[in-house]
Amino acid sequence: MAPRDAVSETDVLIIGAGPVGLTLANLLGSYGVSVILAEARSDLIDYPRGVGLDDESYRTIQAMGLVDTVRPHTNPNHIVKIVNGKGRVLTVNNPTPEPFGFARKHGFIQPEVDRAFFDGLARYEHVEVAFEHMLIGLEQDDAGVTATLEVGPRDMDGTTGPLPDTTPTTRQVRASFVVGCEGGRSFTRKWLGANFVGESPSTRWLVVDVENDPVGTPGVYLGADPKRPYVSIGLPHAVRRWEFMLHDDEPSDACDDDAFVHGLLAPHVPDPTSLEGLRRRVFTHHGRVADTFRSGRVVIAGDAAHLMPVWMGQGFNSGLRDATNLAWKLATLVRGQADLDLLDTYDTERRDHAKAMVDLSITMGTFIKQQDPKVALLRDSVSTALGAVPQIKSYFSEMRFKPMPRYTRGVLVDPSTLTPGNAAAKITRDLIPVHTAENTDSPVGVQFIQPRVMTKASEQPALLDDAIGPWWALLGWGNDPRRHLDDELREIAAAMGMRFGCIVPETQRPWAEATYPASDDFVVIGDHTGELKRWYDDRPISFVFIRPDRFVAAAVLAQEADPAFRQLLIAMKSTL
């Protein structure tokens, strides 16, 4: 570590060693970007917080190279049942397809997963973690940002001044970019002057976590009981979580009253007095989104940018989406391969989806915490009736109501007009392949699927992302994509670190490997499950440009790969 009275230099300074800051540091570290990760506390938070991990986040963990260390702290296929006050199931949420290579929902123990993220940083000599460093000042100019950090021990909340009888020092860090990931009370967001728009309902919730799960059943129960809404969650490592809504006349310090807590737990377990407690906390749900995520070279992510009510379990996951979107763009800028305006696309792509998830979470909470008995009875009756309709039942059980990220503006190329920076939801070309396609929904702006595939380098089926590498990729069905780019674009692709993939049925892989010239930036992908063929069969698409965050940037017929690539370079503000 540099002397504390010296100016340290780094590519990216990240404020906050929560899951978002840790994820961003791991991704940037893997991209070769130097990072200082500053955390006000003296260690990671060690009490349980988030409990729901989705498949998009697991795919990010795969990109971080940490699946094997995270998996022991997760339970896959976490089924959610919403039950009424009598315990009758109103709806079940159990999505089973795995389009991104992992189960759709997992229970997890956040302190253990955060620790796995932290330990992963030891792989990178160019990443420094600086505990007891609290951001107190930022100065920005055209070339970078100078941050002033107060260094010294403070209480574990990490948001107040140094401990009594300590003499803090200051440290200055000069960074090309600063990312504030320091939570809802973010100094960075306040420095940006961003408005935190939304609502904080007055309802409070008491959280109780216990060891040696006294219930022992897996899954999640959301109790839509008008007398007292509750949540009961089975978690890894034999942990059980309950959440109980507090009434207005019940004080927040009721969590310290054993008799009160035991009374809440009495309907759930035979003997609440013998439970082995981990923690009790009272919290209020917040639903807020900053009206901007960026000013120049300073950006915010995670809870600093949006606070998510817990009902959809999307606080942790939305933060990881931010980090995944932002990491490759920062790496591109550090490499000097794009204009600073590329950061505009982070705000454009992430803010609308974050707001959509906040709105959905609030709606779900309103459904569950209804306390008017007559309204709750009507809700139960309607839910039961709708659940008898197979199409509606599957709509909820497969979680199709959850808005998947779909970017319509940003680092995208419209598949019909090849307009850079925008992508319509439909493909409207006047071509026979479009007219005959079963699916003309544009894949641009959504995540590409991740089945298991075969390659020459893998003796066993491997996930697609592992086969194509962590950066840009151009994948073509039954065709060598290199043959559809001119020499100039091939040189640009090489400078970008783009890989080319020729996808063929597994029966055709030996032929393709023998026919197409081998190179470090090229791989033949055997579609042994047929999932990729089904994807291409349904769409008037044969070539797909995949971003490092695994979103589709452009999707065209083979002959249009060259012009689509040129428009993509415009969309990403390329300087190459």
mmCIF file of C-alpha atoms in Angstrom, residues 136-347:
data_model
loop_
_atom_site.group_PDB
_atom_site.id
_atom_site.type_symbol
_atom_site.label_atom_id
_atom_site.label_comp_id
_atom_site.label_asym_id
_atom_site.label_seq_id
_atom_site.Cartn_x
_atom_site.Cartn_y
_atom_site.Cartn_z
ATOM 1 C CA ILE A 136 -14.861 12.576 2.055
ATOM 2 C CA GLY A 137 -14.079 14.535 -1.124
ATOM 3 C CA LEU A 138 -14.032 14.397 -4.926
ATOM 4 C CA GLU A 139 -12.521 16.760 -7.488
ATOM 5 C CA GLN A 140 -12.986 16.041 -11.188
ATOM 6 C CA ASP A 141 -11.241 17.426 -14.254
ATOM 7 C CA ASP A 142 -11.061 16.421 -17.914
ATOM 8 C CA ALA A 143 -8.316 13.861 -17.313
ATOM 9 C CA GLY A 144 -9.501 12.151 -14.142
ATOM 10 C CA VAL A 145 -10.770 12.371 -10.566
ATOM 11 C CA THR A 146 -8.922 13.087 -7.333
ATOM 12 C CA ALA A 147 -10.544 11.504 -4.281
ATOM 13 C CA THR A 148 -9.794 12.327 -0.663
ATOM 14 C CA LEU A 149 -10.217 9.442 1.764
ATOM 15 C CA GLU A 150 -10.238 9.632 5.547
ATOM 16 C CA VAL A 151 -8.219 6.720 6.911
ATOM 17 C CA GLY A 152 -8.860 5.301 10.358
ATOM 18 C CA PRO A 153 -11.071 2.963 12.373
ATOM 19 C CA ARG A 154 -14.743 3.778 12.836
ATOM 20 C CA ASP A 155 -17.850 1.981 14.057
ATOM 21 C CA MET A 156 -18.977 -1.026 12.041
ATOM 22 C CA ASP A 157 -21.784 0.997 10.495
ATOM 23 C CA GLY A 158 -18.998 2.701 8.584
ATOM 24 C CA THR A 159 -20.923 5.927 7.980
ATOM 25 C CA THR A 160 -19.950 8.044 10.984
ATOM 26 C CA GLY A 161 -16.681 9.677 11.939
ATOM 27 C CA PRO A 162 -13.600 7.936 13.358
ATOM 28 C CA LEU A 163 -13.719 6.248 16.733
ATOM 29 C CA PRO A 164 -12.931 8.321 19.842
ATOM 30 C CA ASP A 165 -9.261 8.618 20.790
ATOM 31 C CA THR A 166 -8.142 7.939 17.220
ATOM 32 C CA THR A 167 -6.373 10.339 14.890
ATOM 33 C CA PRO A 168 -7.366 9.727 11.292
ATOM 34 C CA THR A 169 -5.129 10.577 8.377
ATOM 35 C CA THR A 170 -6.086 11.341 4.806
ATOM 36 C CA ARG A 171 -5.100 9.670 1.581
ATOM 37 C CA GLN A 172 -5.524 11.005 -1.915
ATOM 38 C CA VAL A 173 -6.216 8.739 -4.866
ATOM 39 C CA ARG A 174 -5.962 9.871 -8.467
ATOM 40 C CA ALA A 175 -8.161 7.711 -10.695
ATOM 41 C CA SER A 176 -9.338 7.771 -14.268
ATOM 42 C CA PHE A 177 -12.813 6.827 -12.998
ATOM 43 C CA VAL A 178 -14.640 6.627 -9.661
ATOM 44 C CA VAL A 179 -17.590 4.317 -8.984
ATOM 45 C CA GLY A 180 -19.691 4.844 -5.855
ATOM 46 C CA CYS A 181 -21.047 1.543 -4.536
ATOM 47 C CA GLU A 182 -21.354 2.610 -0.913
ATOM 48 C CA GLY A 183 -25.070 2.022 -0.356
ATOM 49 C CA GLY A 184 -28.198 4.078 0.155
ATOM 50 C CA ARG A 185 -26.473 6.922 2.011
ATOM 51 C CA SER A 186 -23.903 7.254 -0.761
ATOM 52 C CA PHE A 187 -21.527 10.210 -0.563
ATOM 53 C CA THR A 188 -20.898 9.787 -4.283
ATOM 54 C CA ARG A 189 -24.592 10.106 -5.207
ATOM 55 C CA LYS A 190 -24.901 13.242 -3.098
ATOM 56 C CA TRP A 191 -21.771 14.641 -4.755
ATOM 57 C CA LEU A 192 -23.378 13.995 -8.144
ATOM 58 C CA GLY A 193 -26.354 16.067 -7.040
ATOM 59 C CA ALA A 194 -28.691 13.247 -8.079
ATOM 60 C CA ASN A 195 -32.256 13.230 -6.810
ATOM 61 C CA PHE A 196 -33.272 9.959 -5.152
ATOM 62 C CA VAL A 197 -36.765 9.572 -6.554
ATOM 63 C CA GLY A 198 -39.346 7.138 -5.184
ATOM 64 C CA GLU A 199 -40.982 6.164 -1.942
ATOM 65 C CA SER A 200 -40.156 4.700 1.434
ATOM 66 C CA PRO A 201 -43.327 3.087 2.834
ATOM 67 C CA SER A 202 -43.875 3.538 6.532
ATOM 68 C CA THR A 203 -44.225 -0.199 7.150
ATOM 69 C CA ARG A 204 -41.401 -1.753 9.161
ATOM 70 C CA TRP A 205 -40.309 -5.368 9.177
ATOM 71 C CA LEU A 206 -38.633 -7.441 11.863
ATOM 72 C CA VAL A 207 -36.073 -9.914 10.496
ATOM 73 C CA VAL A 208 -35.159 -12.983 12.539
ATOM 74 C CA ASP A 209 -32.401 -15.347 11.366
ATOM 75 C CA VAL A 210 -31.740 -18.596 13.244
ATOM 76 C CA GLU A 211 -29.305 -21.484 12.936
ATOM 77 C CA ASN A 212 -30.146 -25.214 12.926
ATOM 78 C CA ASP A 213 -33.319 -24.556 10.958
ATOM 79 C CA PRO A 214 -36.179 -25.643 13.264
ATOM 80 C CA VAL A 215 -38.595 -25.977 10.319
ATOM 81 C CA GLY A 216 -36.279 -27.667 7.854
ATOM 82 C CA THR A 217 -38.431 -27.336 4.743
ATOM 83 C CA PRO A 218 -36.835 -25.843 1.616
ATOM 84 C CA GLY A 219 -38.149 -22.902 -0.320
ATOM 85 C CA VAL A 220 -39.843 -19.621 0.515
ATOM 86 C CA TYR A 221 -43.295 -18.863 1.912
ATOM 87 C CA LEU A 222 -44.672 -15.354 1.504
ATOM 88 C CA GLY A 223 -47.505 -15.120 3.989
ATOM 89 C CA ALA A 224 -50.199 -12.766 2.681
ATOM 90 C CA ASP A 225 -51.941 -12.816 6.070
ATOM 91 C CA PRO A 226 -53.962 -9.623 6.673
ATOM 92 C CA LYS A 227 -53.461 -10.046 10.434
ATOM 93 C CA ARG A 228 -49.680 -9.921 10.070
ATOM 94 C CA PRO A 229 -47.897 -10.522 6.743
ATOM 95 C CA TYR A 230 -44.766 -12.641 7.075
ATOM 96 C CA VAL A 231 -41.994 -14.371 5.149
ATOM 97 C CA SER A 232 -40.410 -17.744 5.982
ATOM 98 C CA ILE A 233 -37.301 -18.783 4.058
ATOM 99 C CA GLY A 234 -35.198 -21.932 4.123
ATOM 100 C CA LEU A 235 -31.556 -21.092 3.359
ATOM 101 C CA PRO A 236 -28.235 -22.917 2.936
ATOM 102 C CA HIS A 237 -26.199 -23.960 5.982
ATOM 103 C CA ALA A 238 -29.415 -24.808 7.898
ATOM 104 C CA VAL A 239 -30.367 -21.144 8.319
ATOM 105 C CA ARG A 240 -34.035 -20.113 8.573
ATOM 106 C CA ARG A 241 -35.178 -16.535 8.058
ATOM 107 C CA TRP A 242 -38.481 -15.021 9.131
ATOM 108 C CA GLU A 243 -39.683 -11.523 8.399
ATOM 109 C CA PHE A 244 -42.730 -10.102 10.193
ATOM 110 C CA MET A 245 -44.470 -6.825 9.446
ATOM 111 C CA LEU A 246 -44.707 -4.587 12.507
ATOM 112 C CA HIS A 247 -47.926 -2.710 13.246
ATOM 113 C CA ASP A 248 -47.799 1.039 13.697
ATOM 114 C CA ASP A 249 -48.190 0.788 17.493
ATOM 115 C CA GLU A 250 -45.293 -1.666 17.852
ATOM 116 C CA PRO A 251 -41.921 -0.037 18.552
ATOM 117 C CA SER A 252 -38.837 -0.872 16.515
ATOM 118 C CA ASP A 253 -36.975 -1.954 19.646
ATOM 119 C CA ALA A 254 -39.483 -4.794 19.937
ATOM 120 C CA CYS A 255 -36.783 -6.873 18.290
ATOM 121 C CA ASP A 256 -34.959 -6.791 21.633
ATOM 122 C CA ASP A 257 -37.994 -8.173 23.490
ATOM 123 C CA ASP A 258 -37.660 -11.955 23.632
ATOM 124 C CA ALA A 259 -41.284 -12.472 24.641
ATOM 125 C CA PHE A 260 -42.517 -10.397 21.695
ATOM 126 C CA VAL A 261 -40.321 -12.227 19.181
ATOM 127 C CA HIS A 262 -41.264 -15.614 20.623
ATOM 128 C CA GLY A 263 -44.926 -14.669 20.223
ATOM 129 C CA LEU A 264 -44.370 -13.943 16.530
ATOM 130 C CA LEU A 265 -42.604 -17.260 16.056
ATOM 131 C CA ALA A 266 -45.056 -19.386 18.064
ATOM 132 C CA PRO A 267 -47.335 -20.211 15.061
ATOM 133 C CA HIS A 268 -44.295 -21.341 13.056
ATOM 134 C CA VAL A 269 -42.357 -23.643 15.416
ATOM 135 C CA PRO A 270 -43.282 -25.817 18.403
ATOM 136 C CA ASP A 271 -40.805 -24.164 20.787
ATOM 137 C CA PRO A 272 -39.622 -20.649 19.832
ATOM 138 C CA THR A 273 -37.719 -20.247 23.124
ATOM 139 C CA SER A 274 -35.097 -22.818 22.108
ATOM 140 C CA LEU A 275 -34.111 -21.283 18.785
ATOM 141 C CA GLU A 276 -30.452 -20.493 18.130
ATOM 142 C CA GLY A 277 -30.531 -16.898 16.945
ATOM 143 C CA LEU A 278 -28.135 -15.279 14.518
ATOM 144 C CA ARG A 279 -29.596 -11.793 14.459
ATOM 145 C CA ARG A 280 -32.678 -9.616 14.708
ATOM 146 C CA ARG A 281 -33.075 -6.374 12.836
ATOM 147 C CA VAL A 282 -35.851 -3.951 11.952
ATOM 148 C CA PHE A 283 -35.841 -2.386 8.503
ATOM 149 C CA THR A 284 -38.085 -0.328 6.239
ATOM 150 C CA HIS A 285 -38.507 -1.122 2.555
ATOM 151 C CA HIS A 286 -37.294 1.581 0.191
ATOM 152 C CA GLY A 287 -38.083 1.998 -3.482
ATOM 153 C CA ARG A 288 -35.919 4.754 -4.949
ATOM 154 C CA VAL A 289 -33.939 5.363 -8.138
ATOM 155 C CA ALA A 290 -31.429 8.173 -8.708
ATOM 156 C CA ASP A 291 -32.371 10.441 -11.608
ATOM 157 C CA THR A 292 -28.847 10.111 -13.009
ATOM 158 C CA PHE A 293 -26.150 7.476 -12.572
ATOM 159 C CA ARG A 294 -23.271 9.534 -13.943
ATOM 160 C CA SER A 295 -21.448 12.847 -14.025
ATOM 161 C CA GLY A 296 -18.349 12.828 -16.215
ATOM 162 C CA ARG A 297 -15.951 10.212 -14.896
ATOM 163 C CA VAL A 298 -17.925 9.538 -11.708
ATOM 164 C CA VAL A 299 -20.741 6.971 -11.643
ATOM 165 C CA ILE A 300 -22.862 5.173 -9.048
ATOM 166 C CA ALA A 301 -24.068 1.575 -8.901
ATOM 167 C CA GLY A 302 -26.072 -0.771 -6.699
ATOM 168 C CA ASP A 303 -27.877 0.677 -3.681
ATOM 169 C CA ALA A 304 -26.131 4.006 -4.256
ATOM 170 C CA ALA A 305 -28.105 4.241 -7.509
ATOM 171 C CA HIS A 306 -31.336 2.434 -6.604
ATOM 172 C CA LEU A 307 -32.914 0.988 -3.469
ATOM 173 C CA MET A 308 -34.984 -2.100 -4.110
ATOM 174 C CA PRO A 309 -37.832 -3.412 -1.922
ATOM 175 C CA VAL A 310 -37.118 -6.989 -0.932
ATOM 176 C CA TRP A 311 -40.202 -8.669 -2.383
ATOM 177 C CA MET A 312 -38.644 -9.835 -5.632
ATOM 178 C CA GLY A 313 -35.215 -10.464 -4.113
ATOM 179 C CA GLN A 314 -33.671 -8.105 -6.645
ATOM 180 C CA GLY A 315 -31.517 -5.739 -4.577
ATOM 181 C CA PHE A 316 -28.396 -7.899 -4.778
ATOM 182 C CA ASN A 317 -29.152 -9.005 -8.338
ATOM 183 C CA SER A 318 -29.836 -5.528 -9.713
ATOM 184 C CA GLY A 319 -26.548 -4.360 -8.263
ATOM 185 C CA LEU A 320 -24.666 -7.178 -9.982
ATOM 186 C CA ARG A 321 -26.374 -6.244 -13.260
ATOM 187 C CA ASP A 322 -25.002 -2.712 -12.816
ATOM 188 C CA ALA A 323 -21.476 -4.001 -12.228
ATOM 189 C CA THR A 324 -21.637 -6.368 -15.207
ATOM 190 C CA ASN A 325 -22.853 -3.621 -17.534
ATOM 191 C CA LEU A 326 -20.326 -1.095 -16.271
ATOM 192 C CA ALA A 327 -17.170 -3.220 -16.011
ATOM 193 C CA TRP A 328 -16.546 -3.839 -19.708
ATOM 194 C CA LYS A 329 -17.291 -0.222 -20.576
ATOM 195 C CA LEU A 330 -14.775 1.054 -18.022
ATOM 196 C CA ALA A 331 -12.196 -1.445 -19.302
ATOM 197 C CA THR A 332 -12.801 -0.264 -22.875
ATOM 198 C CA LEU A 333 -12.280 3.354 -21.809
ATOM 199 C CA VAL A 334 -9.135 2.531 -19.817
ATOM 200 C CA ARG A 335 -7.733 0.867 -22.945
ATOM 201 C CA GLY A 336 -8.438 4.058 -24.912
ATOM 202 C CA GLN A 337 -10.752 2.283 -27.341
ATOM 203 C CA ALA A 338 -13.827 4.502 -26.926
ATOM 204 C CA ASP A 339 -14.871 8.071 -26.187
ATOM 205 C CA LEU A 340 -15.996 9.026 -22.684
ATOM 206 C CA ASP A 341 -19.579 9.204 -23.992
ATOM 207 C CA LEU A 342 -19.637 5.408 -23.801
ATOM 208 C CA LEU A 343 -20.492 5.885 -20.114
ATOM 209 C CA ASP A 344 -23.772 7.511 -21.161
ATOM 210 C CA THR A 345 -24.922 4.071 -22.262
ATOM 211 C CA TYR A 346 -24.515 2.730 -18.701
ATOM 212 C CA ASP A 347 -27.080 5.229 -17.439
#
